[in-house]
Amino acid sequence: INTEIRVAFTEGLKESLEKNPDEVVPYKIMQPAQDAIEEIVLERLRLFNNQKSMKEAIQKIFKGDVEDSEEVLAKYSRDASPLLIRPKVVVFPKDSADVTSLVKWVSANKDKYKDLAITARCAGTDMSGAAIGESIIMDFSRYMNKLIKFEGDVITVEPGMFYRDFE
C-alpha cells in the first residue's frame, strides 16, 4: 500500500502542478493526492471486508481449517521462487469432500469475489511461482498426507504426502 500511496501522491502532485503551475498553494497541490490516497484506503477496506466474508462463507462448507492471519498469509505469499504474491485465504482440507465442496463453492461464487481461484500447494518448493496465488491457497500437507495403499508396484497417496516420507 505504501507504493500505491507514493504513486497516488506523485500523480496528484503532478496533476495539480499541470493545472496551476503559477499557483503553488500547498493545500491545492495536496488535494488530488489526498483524494487518491482516500480511494486507495477505501478500496483496501472493501477488499479486507470481502476477504473476511470469503473466509466466513468457506468455513460454512469446509471441515478443514480456513486461515487468514497475517502470519499465515505472509508464509503462503512465497514459495522457492523469488516471487511474492499474497493470497486472500489459506485452506487446509481434511478430505476429498472438502476439496469437492471448495471447488463447487468457487464455481458458484466467481461473480461475487474478484479473481476467485484455487492454487494447490504442498511444500511450496516450486521455483516458478506455481505454489502461490492471489486468491485461495489449498495446502494439502496438514491433513491429506497419508499413504493410502500399497499393492505390488502401485502405490496410492494423498496429495499432501512429501516425497521424503514416501521414500
mmCIF file of N, CA and C in Angstrom, residues 6-128:
data_model
loop_
_atom_site.group_PDB
_atom_site.id
_atom_site.type_symbol
_atom_site.label_atom_id
_atom_site.label_comp_id
_atom_site.label_asym_id
_atom_site.label_seq_id
_atom_site.Cartn_x
_atom_site.Cartn_y
_atom_site.Cartn_z
ATOM 1 N N ARG A 6 2.489 6.397 -2.567
ATOM 2 C CA ARG A 6 3.509 7.235 -3.194
ATOM 3 C C ARG A 6 3.132 7.573 -4.633
ATOM 4 N N VAL A 7 2.655 6.575 -5.363
ATOM 5 C CA VAL A 7 2.245 6.809 -6.750
ATOM 6 C C VAL A 7 1.073 7.791 -6.792
ATOM 7 N N ALA A 8 0.081 7.585 -5.919
ATOM 8 C CA ALA A 8 -1.078 8.485 -5.877
ATOM 9 C C ALA A 8 -0.641 9.909 -5.537
ATOM 10 N N PHE A 9 0.256 10.034 -4.584
ATOM 11 C CA PHE A 9 0.743 11.356 -4.195
ATOM 12 C C PHE A 9 1.458 12.025 -5.367
ATOM 13 N N THR A 10 2.345 11.294 -6.019
ATOM 14 C CA THR A 10 3.100 11.836 -7.157
ATOM 15 C C THR A 10 2.169 12.244 -8.291
ATOM 16 N N GLU A 11 1.206 11.370 -8.617
ATOM 17 C CA GLU A 11 0.251 11.692 -9.688
ATOM 18 C C GLU A 11 -0.593 12.913 -9.320
ATOM 19 N N GLY A 12 -1.042 12.969 -8.083
ATOM 20 C CA GLY A 12 -1.839 14.112 -7.629
ATOM 21 C C GLY A 12 -1.044 15.406 -7.666
ATOM 22 N N LEU A 13 0.191 15.327 -7.249
ATOM 23 C CA LEU A 13 1.063 16.496 -7.274
ATOM 24 C C LEU A 13 1.294 16.955 -8.717
ATOM 25 N N LYS A 14 1.581 15.999 -9.590
ATOM 26 C CA LYS A 14 1.813 16.323 -10.996
ATOM 27 C C LYS A 14 0.569 16.956 -11.615
ATOM 28 N N GLU A 15 -0.611 16.389 -11.316
ATOM 29 C CA GLU A 15 -1.878 16.915 -11.847
ATOM 30 C C GLU A 15 -2.104 18.350 -11.370
ATOM 31 N N SER A 16 -1.852 18.619 -10.092
ATOM 32 C CA SER A 16 -2.040 19.968 -9.545
ATOM 33 C C SER A 16 -1.104 20.967 -10.205
ATOM 34 N N LEU A 17 0.150 20.589 -10.372
ATOM 35 C CA LEU A 17 1.126 21.495 -10.962
ATOM 36 C C LEU A 17 0.847 21.749 -12.438
ATOM 37 N N GLU A 18 0.322 20.728 -13.143
ATOM 38 C CA GLU A 18 -0.021 20.913 -14.555
ATOM 39 C C GLU A 18 -1.198 21.876 -14.713
ATOM 40 N N LYS A 19 -2.160 21.804 -13.809
ATOM 41 C CA LYS A 19 -3.336 22.678 -13.886
ATOM 42 C C LYS A 19 -3.007 24.110 -13.477
ATOM 43 N N ASN A 20 -2.191 24.260 -12.431
ATOM 44 C CA ASN A 20 -1.908 25.584 -11.871
ATOM 45 C C ASN A 20 -0.413 25.768 -11.636
ATOM 46 N N PRO A 21 0.407 25.861 -12.687
ATOM 47 C CA PRO A 21 1.858 25.950 -12.467
ATOM 48 C C PRO A 21 2.293 27.215 -11.727
ATOM 49 N N ASP A 22 1.515 28.286 -11.856
ATOM 50 C CA ASP A 22 1.897 29.540 -11.197
ATOM 51 C C ASP A 22 1.314 29.656 -9.794
ATOM 52 N N GLU A 23 0.417 28.769 -9.471
ATOM 53 C CA GLU A 23 -0.303 28.865 -8.202
ATOM 54 C C GLU A 23 0.080 27.688 -7.299
ATOM 55 N N VAL A 24 1.222 27.771 -6.675
ATOM 56 C CA VAL A 24 1.692 26.694 -5.814
ATOM 57 C C VAL A 24 1.202 26.956 -4.398
ATOM 58 N N VAL A 25 0.004 26.431 -4.117
ATOM 59 C CA VAL A 25 -0.612 26.568 -2.803
ATOM 60 C C VAL A 25 -0.657 25.153 -2.214
ATOM 61 N N PRO A 26 0.014 24.933 -1.081
ATOM 62 C CA PRO A 26 0.140 23.568 -0.553
ATOM 63 C C PRO A 26 -1.162 22.773 -0.475
ATOM 64 N N TYR A 27 -2.235 23.350 0.057
ATOM 65 C CA TYR A 27 -3.456 22.568 0.187
ATOM 66 C C TYR A 27 -4.066 22.230 -1.173
ATOM 67 N N LYS A 28 -3.887 23.090 -2.180
ATOM 68 C CA LYS A 28 -4.413 22.800 -3.513
ATOM 69 C C LYS A 28 -3.586 21.698 -4.183
ATOM 70 N N ILE A 29 -2.299 21.713 -3.941
ATOM 71 C CA ILE A 29 -1.432 20.681 -4.507
ATOM 72 C C ILE A 29 -1.742 19.334 -3.868
ATOM 73 N N MET A 30 -2.011 19.341 -2.596
ATOM 74 C CA MET A 30 -2.213 18.098 -1.856
ATOM 75 C C MET A 30 -3.578 17.461 -2.089
ATOM 76 N N GLN A 31 -4.579 18.222 -2.448
ATOM 77 C CA GLN A 31 -5.945 17.695 -2.527
ATOM 78 C C GLN A 31 -6.093 16.497 -3.475
ATOM 79 N N PRO A 32 -5.587 16.569 -4.722
ATOM 80 C CA PRO A 32 -5.717 15.385 -5.587
ATOM 81 C C PRO A 32 -5.011 14.160 -5.003
ATOM 82 N N ALA A 33 -3.854 14.379 -4.384
ATOM 83 C CA ALA A 33 -3.137 13.260 -3.767
ATOM 84 C C ALA A 33 -3.937 12.695 -2.597
ATOM 85 N N GLN A 34 -4.512 13.566 -1.779
ATOM 86 C CA GLN A 34 -5.321 13.105 -0.656
ATOM 87 C C GLN A 34 -6.544 12.335 -1.135
ATOM 88 N N ASP A 35 -7.169 12.817 -2.213
ATOM 89 C CA ASP A 35 -8.326 12.114 -2.780
ATOM 90 C C ASP A 35 -7.924 10.717 -3.255
ATOM 91 N N ALA A 36 -6.784 10.627 -3.935
ATOM 92 C CA ALA A 36 -6.311 9.343 -4.438
ATOM 93 C C ALA A 36 -5.977 8.394 -3.288
ATOM 94 N N ILE A 37 -5.337 8.918 -2.255
ATOM 95 C CA ILE A 37 -4.997 8.100 -1.083
ATOM 96 C C ILE A 37 -6.263 7.600 -0.396
ATOM 97 N N GLU A 38 -7.250 8.475 -0.264
ATOM 98 C CA GLU A 38 -8.520 8.081 0.350
ATOM 99 C C GLU A 38 -9.171 6.947 -0.444
ATOM 100 N N GLU A 39 -9.123 7.038 -1.758
ATOM 101 C CA GLU A 39 -9.699 5.995 -2.608
ATOM 102 C C GLU A 39 -8.959 4.663 -2.427
ATOM 103 N N ILE A 40 -7.630 4.719 -2.326
ATOM 104 C CA ILE A 40 -6.838 3.501 -2.106
ATOM 105 C C ILE A 40 -7.198 2.874 -0.767
ATOM 106 N N VAL A 41 -7.287 3.692 0.276
ATOM 107 C CA VAL A 41 -7.622 3.167 1.607
ATOM 108 C C VAL A 41 -9.022 2.560 1.611
ATOM 109 N N LEU A 42 -9.987 3.229 0.980
ATOM 110 C CA LEU A 42 -11.350 2.688 0.915
ATOM 111 C C LEU A 42 -11.384 1.373 0.150
ATOM 112 N N GLU A 43 -10.630 1.285 -0.945
ATOM 113 C CA GLU A 43 -10.565 0.038 -1.716
ATOM 114 C C GLU A 43 -9.953 -1.077 -0.873
ATOM 115 N N ARG A 44 -8.916 -0.763 -0.118
ATOM 116 C CA ARG A 44 -8.302 -1.765 0.770
ATOM 117 C C ARG A 44 -9.295 -2.238 1.832
ATOM 118 N N LEU A 45 -10.080 -1.340 2.375
ATOM 119 C CA LEU A 45 -11.094 -1.722 3.359
ATOM 120 C C LEU A 45 -12.158 -2.619 2.734
ATOM 121 N N ARG A 46 -12.572 -2.291 1.500
ATOM 122 C CA ARG A 46 -13.541 -3.146 0.797
ATOM 123 C C ARG A 46 -12.966 -4.540 0.585
ATOM 124 N N LEU A 47 -11.690 -4.602 0.162
ATOM 125 C CA LEU A 47 -11.045 -5.896 -0.046
ATOM 126 C C LEU A 47 -10.942 -6.668 1.265
ATOM 127 N N PHE A 48 -10.586 -5.968 2.360
ATOM 128 C CA PHE A 48 -10.470 -6.612 3.665
ATOM 129 C C PHE A 48 -11.820 -7.201 4.091
ATOM 130 N N ASN A 49 -12.893 -6.418 3.955
ATOM 131 C CA ASN A 49 -14.218 -6.905 4.325
ATOM 132 C C ASN A 49 -14.644 -8.065 3.431
ATOM 133 N N ASN A 50 -14.304 -7.993 2.153
ATOM 134 C CA ASN A 50 -14.606 -9.067 1.218
ATOM 135 C C ASN A 50 -13.846 -10.335 1.605
ATOM 136 N N GLN A 51 -12.590 -10.174 2.031
ATOM 137 C CA GLN A 51 -11.770 -11.302 2.462
ATOM 138 C C GLN A 51 -12.389 -11.968 3.686
ATOM 139 N N LYS A 52 -12.839 -11.151 4.644
ATOM 140 C CA LYS A 52 -13.459 -11.703 5.854
ATOM 141 C C LYS A 52 -14.737 -12.458 5.511
ATOM 142 N N SER A 53 -15.550 -11.886 4.622
ATOM 143 C CA SER A 53 -16.796 -12.572 4.256
ATOM 144 C C SER A 53 -16.486 -13.841 3.484
ATOM 145 N N MET A 54 -15.399 -13.848 2.681
ATOM 146 C CA MET A 54 -14.997 -15.055 1.966
ATOM 147 C C MET A 54 -14.617 -16.153 2.958
ATOM 148 N N LYS A 55 -13.822 -15.792 3.949
ATOM 149 C CA LYS A 55 -13.411 -16.776 4.960
ATOM 150 C C LYS A 55 -14.635 -17.364 5.660
ATOM 151 N N GLU A 56 -15.544 -16.507 6.072
ATOM 152 C CA GLU A 56 -16.749 -16.967 6.769
ATOM 153 C C GLU A 56 -17.603 -17.868 5.876
ATOM 154 N N ALA A 57 -17.730 -17.519 4.605
ATOM 155 C CA ALA A 57 -18.520 -18.331 3.667
ATOM 156 C C ALA A 57 -17.879 -19.694 3.456
ATOM 157 N N ILE A 58 -16.556 -19.735 3.325
ATOM 158 C CA ILE A 58 -15.856 -21.009 3.128
ATOM 159 C C ILE A 58 -15.991 -21.886 4.374
ATOM 160 N N GLN A 59 -15.888 -21.281 5.549
ATOM 161 C CA GLN A 59 -15.994 -22.059 6.791
ATOM 162 C C GLN A 59 -17.332 -22.788 6.905
ATOM 163 N N LYS A 60 -18.372 -22.256 6.280
ATOM 164 C CA LYS A 60 -19.690 -22.894 6.337
ATOM 165 C C LYS A 60 -19.755 -24.200 5.549
ATOM 166 N N ILE A 61 -18.885 -24.363 4.540
ATOM 167 C CA ILE A 61 -18.953 -25.549 3.674
ATOM 168 C C ILE A 61 -17.711 -26.422 3.787
ATOM 169 N N PHE A 62 -16.819 -26.107 4.716
ATOM 170 C CA PHE A 62 -15.488 -26.710 4.757
ATOM 171 C C PHE A 62 -15.195 -27.242 6.154
ATOM 172 N N LYS A 63 -14.798 -28.510 6.267
ATOM 173 C CA LYS A 63 -14.489 -29.110 7.574
ATOM 174 C C LYS A 63 -13.073 -28.779 8.049
ATOM 175 N N GLY A 64 -12.164 -28.578 7.094
ATOM 176 C CA GLY A 64 -10.771 -28.292 7.425
ATOM 177 C C GLY A 64 -10.592 -26.889 7.967
ATOM 178 N N ASP A 65 -9.338 -26.490 8.089
ATOM 179 C CA ASP A 65 -9.003 -25.176 8.629
ATOM 180 C C ASP A 65 -9.041 -24.114 7.519
ATOM 181 N N VAL A 66 -9.504 -22.925 7.876
ATOM 182 C CA VAL A 66 -9.527 -21.769 6.971
ATOM 183 C C VAL A 66 -8.832 -20.636 7.720
ATOM 184 N N GLU A 67 -7.705 -20.171 7.186
ATOM 185 C CA GLU A 67 -6.897 -19.193 7.910
ATOM 186 C C GLU A 67 -6.613 -17.959 7.067
ATOM 187 N N ASP A 68 -6.579 -16.803 7.741
ATOM 188 C CA ASP A 68 -6.238 -15.553 7.060
ATOM 189 C C ASP A 68 -5.436 -14.613 7.963
ATOM 190 N N SER A 69 -4.727 -15.175 8.925
ATOM 191 C CA SER A 69 -3.898 -14.337 9.804
ATOM 192 C C SER A 69 -2.731 -13.762 9.006
ATOM 193 N N GLU A 70 -2.181 -12.669 9.476
ATOM 194 C CA GLU A 70 -1.040 -12.036 8.806
ATOM 195 C C GLU A 70 0.112 -13.023 8.660
ATOM 196 N N GLU A 71 0.373 -13.788 9.718
ATOM 197 C CA GLU A 71 1.484 -14.744 9.711
ATOM 198 C C GLU A 71 1.293 -15.800 8.617
ATOM 199 N N VAL A 72 0.102 -16.363 8.540
ATOM 200 C CA VAL A 72 -0.176 -17.403 7.539
ATOM 201 C C VAL A 72 -0.130 -16.823 6.132
ATOM 202 N N LEU A 73 -0.765 -15.670 5.920
ATOM 203 C CA LEU A 73 -0.766 -15.068 4.584
ATOM 204 C C LEU A 73 0.649 -14.695 4.141
ATOM 205 N N ALA A 74 1.473 -14.233 5.071
ATOM 206 C CA ALA A 74 2.864 -13.910 4.729
ATOM 207 C C ALA A 74 3.625 -15.170 4.336
ATOM 208 N N LYS A 75 3.443 -16.241 5.094
ATOM 209 C CA LYS A 75 4.125 -17.505 4.790
ATOM 210 C C LYS A 75 3.724 -18.026 3.408
ATOM 211 N N TYR A 76 2.450 -17.964 3.085
ATOM 212 C CA TYR A 76 1.953 -18.511 1.829
ATOM 213 C C TYR A 76 2.044 -17.520 0.670
ATOM 214 N N SER A 77 2.664 -16.368 0.901
ATOM 215 C CA SER A 77 2.917 -15.399 -0.165
ATOM 216 C C SER A 77 4.172 -15.761 -0.950
ATOM 217 N N ARG A 78 4.908 -16.726 -0.463
ATOM 218 C CA ARG A 78 6.182 -17.116 -1.085
ATOM 219 C C ARG A 78 6.237 -18.622 -1.308
ATOM 220 N N ASP A 79 7.033 -18.996 -2.312
ATOM 221 C CA ASP A 79 7.450 -20.383 -2.463
ATOM 222 C C ASP A 79 8.957 -20.310 -2.692
ATOM 223 N N ALA A 80 9.558 -21.282 -3.359
ATOM 224 C CA ALA A 80 11.008 -21.251 -3.566
ATOM 225 C C ALA A 80 11.417 -20.279 -4.678
ATOM 226 N N SER A 81 10.456 -19.664 -5.336
ATOM 227 C CA SER A 81 10.763 -18.692 -6.387
ATOM 228 C C SER A 81 11.018 -17.320 -5.753
ATOM 229 N N PRO A 82 11.505 -16.363 -6.530
ATOM 230 C CA PRO A 82 11.711 -15.010 -5.985
ATOM 231 C C PRO A 82 10.421 -14.183 -5.948
ATOM 232 N N LEU A 83 9.308 -14.759 -6.388
ATOM 233 C CA LEU A 83 8.044 -14.027 -6.455
ATOM 234 C C LEU A 83 7.392 -13.860 -5.093
ATOM 235 N N LEU A 84 6.566 -12.835 -4.972
ATOM 236 C CA LEU A 84 5.808 -12.573 -3.749
ATOM 237 C C LEU A 84 4.380 -12.231 -4.176
ATOM 238 N N ILE A 85 3.441 -13.136 -3.892
ATOM 239 C CA ILE A 85 2.033 -12.937 -4.238
ATOM 240 C C ILE A 85 1.205 -13.306 -3.016
ATOM 241 N N ARG A 86 0.451 -12.349 -2.506
ATOM 242 C CA ARG A 86 -0.309 -12.535 -1.263
ATOM 243 C C ARG A 86 -1.689 -13.128 -1.540
ATOM 244 N N PRO A 87 -1.995 -14.258 -0.891
ATOM 245 C CA PRO A 87 -3.337 -14.840 -1.048
ATOM 246 C C PRO A 87 -4.351 -14.127 -0.161
ATOM 247 N N LYS A 88 -5.625 -14.374 -0.412
ATOM 248 C CA LYS A 88 -6.690 -13.827 0.432
ATOM 249 C C LYS A 88 -6.966 -14.735 1.616
ATOM 250 N N VAL A 89 -6.843 -16.050 1.385
ATOM 251 C CA VAL A 89 -7.129 -17.019 2.441
ATOM 252 C C VAL A 89 -6.373 -18.313 2.118
ATOM 253 N N VAL A 90 -6.025 -19.071 3.171
ATOM 254 C CA VAL A 90 -5.355 -20.365 3.020
ATOM 255 C C VAL A 90 -6.243 -21.414 3.678
ATOM 256 N N VAL A 91 -6.496 -22.497 2.942
ATOM 257 C CA VAL A 91 -7.349 -23.562 3.465
ATOM 258 C C VAL A 91 -6.559 -24.865 3.546
ATOM 259 N N PHE A 92 -6.944 -25.691 4.511
ATOM 260 C CA PHE A 92 -6.296 -26.980 4.731
ATOM 261 C C PHE A 92 -7.385 -28.051 4.750
ATOM 262 N N PRO A 93 -7.645 -28.706 3.604
ATOM 263 C CA PRO A 93 -8.737 -29.680 3.543
ATOM 264 C C PRO A 93 -8.458 -30.911 4.401
ATOM 265 N N LYS A 94 -9.517 -31.413 5.017
ATOM 266 C CA LYS A 94 -9.393 -32.643 5.814
ATOM 267 C C LYS A 94 -9.527 -33.878 4.948
ATOM 268 N N ASP A 95 -10.280 -33.766 3.839
ATOM 269 C CA ASP A 95 -10.517 -34.928 2.985
ATOM 270 C C ASP A 95 -10.954 -34.488 1.596
ATOM 271 N N SER A 96 -11.202 -35.459 0.713
ATOM 272 C CA SER A 96 -11.585 -35.128 -0.665
ATOM 273 C C SER A 96 -12.947 -34.436 -0.730
ATOM 274 N N ALA A 97 -13.809 -34.674 0.254
ATOM 275 C CA ALA A 97 -15.103 -33.983 0.285
ATOM 276 C C ALA A 97 -14.897 -32.471 0.466
ATOM 277 N N ASP A 98 -13.898 -32.076 1.259
ATOM 278 C CA ASP A 98 -13.565 -30.657 1.413
ATOM 279 C C ASP A 98 -13.116 -30.057 0.074
ATOM 280 N N VAL A 99 -12.291 -30.796 -0.648
ATOM 281 C CA VAL A 99 -11.798 -30.324 -1.947
ATOM 282 C C VAL A 99 -12.978 -30.130 -2.898
ATOM 283 N N THR A 100 -13.858 -31.110 -2.961
ATOM 284 C CA THR A 100 -15.037 -31.034 -3.827
ATOM 285 C C THR A 100 -15.926 -29.865 -3.427
ATOM 286 N N SER A 101 -16.168 -29.696 -2.143
ATOM 287 C CA SER A 101 -17.006 -28.593 -1.659
ATOM 288 C C SER A 101 -16.423 -27.243 -2.042
ATOM 289 N N LEU A 102 -15.111 -27.092 -1.887
ATOM 290 C CA LEU A 102 -14.483 -25.805 -2.201
ATOM 291 C C LEU A 102 -14.525 -25.520 -3.703
ATOM 292 N N VAL A 103 -14.267 -26.530 -4.523
ATOM 293 C CA VAL A 103 -14.311 -26.331 -5.978
ATOM 294 C C VAL A 103 -15.716 -25.905 -6.402
ATOM 295 N N LYS A 104 -16.731 -26.544 -5.851
ATOM 296 C CA LYS A 104 -18.118 -26.169 -6.166
ATOM 297 C C LYS A 104 -18.425 -24.755 -5.672
ATOM 298 N N TRP A 105 -17.950 -24.405 -4.487
ATOM 299 C CA TRP A 105 -18.181 -23.076 -3.930
ATOM 300 C C TRP A 105 -17.528 -22.006 -4.807
ATOM 301 N N VAL A 106 -16.281 -22.251 -5.223
ATOM 302 C CA VAL A 106 -15.580 -21.298 -6.085
ATOM 303 C C VAL A 106 -16.342 -21.115 -7.391
ATOM 304 N N SER A 107 -16.784 -22.200 -7.981
ATOM 305 C CA SER A 107 -17.541 -22.131 -9.233
ATOM 306 C C SER A 107 -18.823 -21.310 -9.068
ATOM 307 N N ALA A 108 -19.488 -21.473 -7.942
ATOM 308 C CA ALA A 108 -20.755 -20.777 -7.694
ATOM 309 C C ALA A 108 -20.572 -19.309 -7.287
ATOM 310 N N ASN A 109 -19.354 -18.928 -6.874
ATOM 311 C CA ASN A 109 -19.142 -17.570 -6.337
ATOM 312 C C ASN A 109 -18.183 -16.712 -7.151
ATOM 313 N N LYS A 110 -17.920 -17.089 -8.374
ATOM 314 C CA LYS A 110 -16.995 -16.328 -9.234
ATOM 315 C C LYS A 110 -17.448 -14.890 -9.440
ATOM 316 N N ASP A 111 -18.766 -14.654 -9.474
ATOM 317 C CA ASP A 111 -19.272 -13.294 -9.691
ATOM 318 C C ASP A 111 -19.155 -12.434 -8.428
ATOM 319 N N LYS A 112 -19.233 -13.059 -7.273
ATOM 320 C CA LYS A 112 -19.234 -12.309 -6.010
ATOM 321 C C LYS A 112 -17.829 -11.854 -5.591
ATOM 322 N N TYR A 113 -16.827 -12.704 -5.823
ATOM 323 C CA TYR A 113 -15.464 -12.403 -5.394
ATOM 324 C C TYR A 113 -14.559 -12.249 -6.615
ATOM 325 N N LYS A 114 -13.862 -11.136 -6.675
ATOM 326 C CA LYS A 114 -12.989 -10.831 -7.803
ATOM 327 C C LYS A 114 -11.826 -11.831 -7.887
ATOM 328 N N ASP A 115 -11.555 -12.309 -9.091
ATOM 329 C CA ASP A 115 -10.403 -13.183 -9.375
ATOM 330 C C ASP A 115 -10.355 -14.425 -8.468
ATOM 331 N N LEU A 116 -11.471 -15.041 -8.249
ATOM 332 C CA LEU A 116 -11.556 -16.219 -7.389
ATOM 333 C C LEU A 116 -10.918 -17.418 -8.082
ATOM 334 N N ALA A 117 -9.979 -18.064 -7.403
ATOM 335 C CA ALA A 117 -9.280 -19.223 -7.949
ATOM 336 C C ALA A 117 -8.691 -20.034 -6.805
ATOM 337 N N ILE A 118 -8.340 -21.278 -7.101
ATOM 338 C CA ILE A 118 -7.694 -22.150 -6.113
ATOM 339 C C ILE A 118 -6.307 -22.502 -6.628
ATOM 340 N N THR A 119 -5.317 -22.361 -5.754
ATOM 341 C CA THR A 119 -3.961 -22.794 -6.062
ATOM 342 C C THR A 119 -3.614 -23.923 -5.103
ATOM 343 N N ALA A 120 -3.331 -25.111 -5.649
ATOM 344 C CA ALA A 120 -2.963 -26.266 -4.820
ATOM 345 C C ALA A 120 -1.508 -26.128 -4.385
ATOM 346 N N ARG A 121 -1.242 -26.576 -3.168
ATOM 347 C CA ARG A 121 0.111 -26.431 -2.620
ATOM 348 C C ARG A 121 0.391 -27.550 -1.632
ATOM 349 N N CYS A 122 1.675 -27.887 -1.528
ATOM 350 C CA CYS A 122 2.106 -28.835 -0.511
ATOM 351 C C CYS A 122 3.308 -28.226 0.212
ATOM 352 N N ALA A 123 4.507 -28.479 -0.271
ATOM 353 C CA ALA A 123 5.703 -27.981 0.411
ATOM 354 C C ALA A 123 6.079 -26.556 0.016
ATOM 355 N N GLY A 124 5.576 -26.079 -1.112
ATOM 356 C CA GLY A 124 5.932 -24.735 -1.567
ATOM 357 C C GLY A 124 7.351 -24.655 -2.098
ATOM 358 N N THR A 125 7.845 -25.770 -2.666
ATOM 359 C CA THR A 125 9.221 -25.800 -3.163
ATOM 360 C C THR A 125 9.329 -25.471 -4.644
ATOM 361 N N ASP A 126 8.228 -25.184 -5.305
ATOM 362 C CA ASP A 126 8.258 -24.851 -6.721
ATOM 363 C C ASP A 126 9.071 -23.576 -6.924
ATOM 364 N N MET A 127 9.874 -23.555 -7.972
ATOM 365 C CA MET A 127 10.749 -22.407 -8.209
ATOM 366 C C MET A 127 10.233 -21.495 -9.320
ATOM 367 N N SER A 128 8.983 -21.694 -9.748
ATOM 368 C CA SER A 128 8.436 -20.855 -10.819
ATOM 369 C C SER A 128 7.217 -20.068 -10.372
#
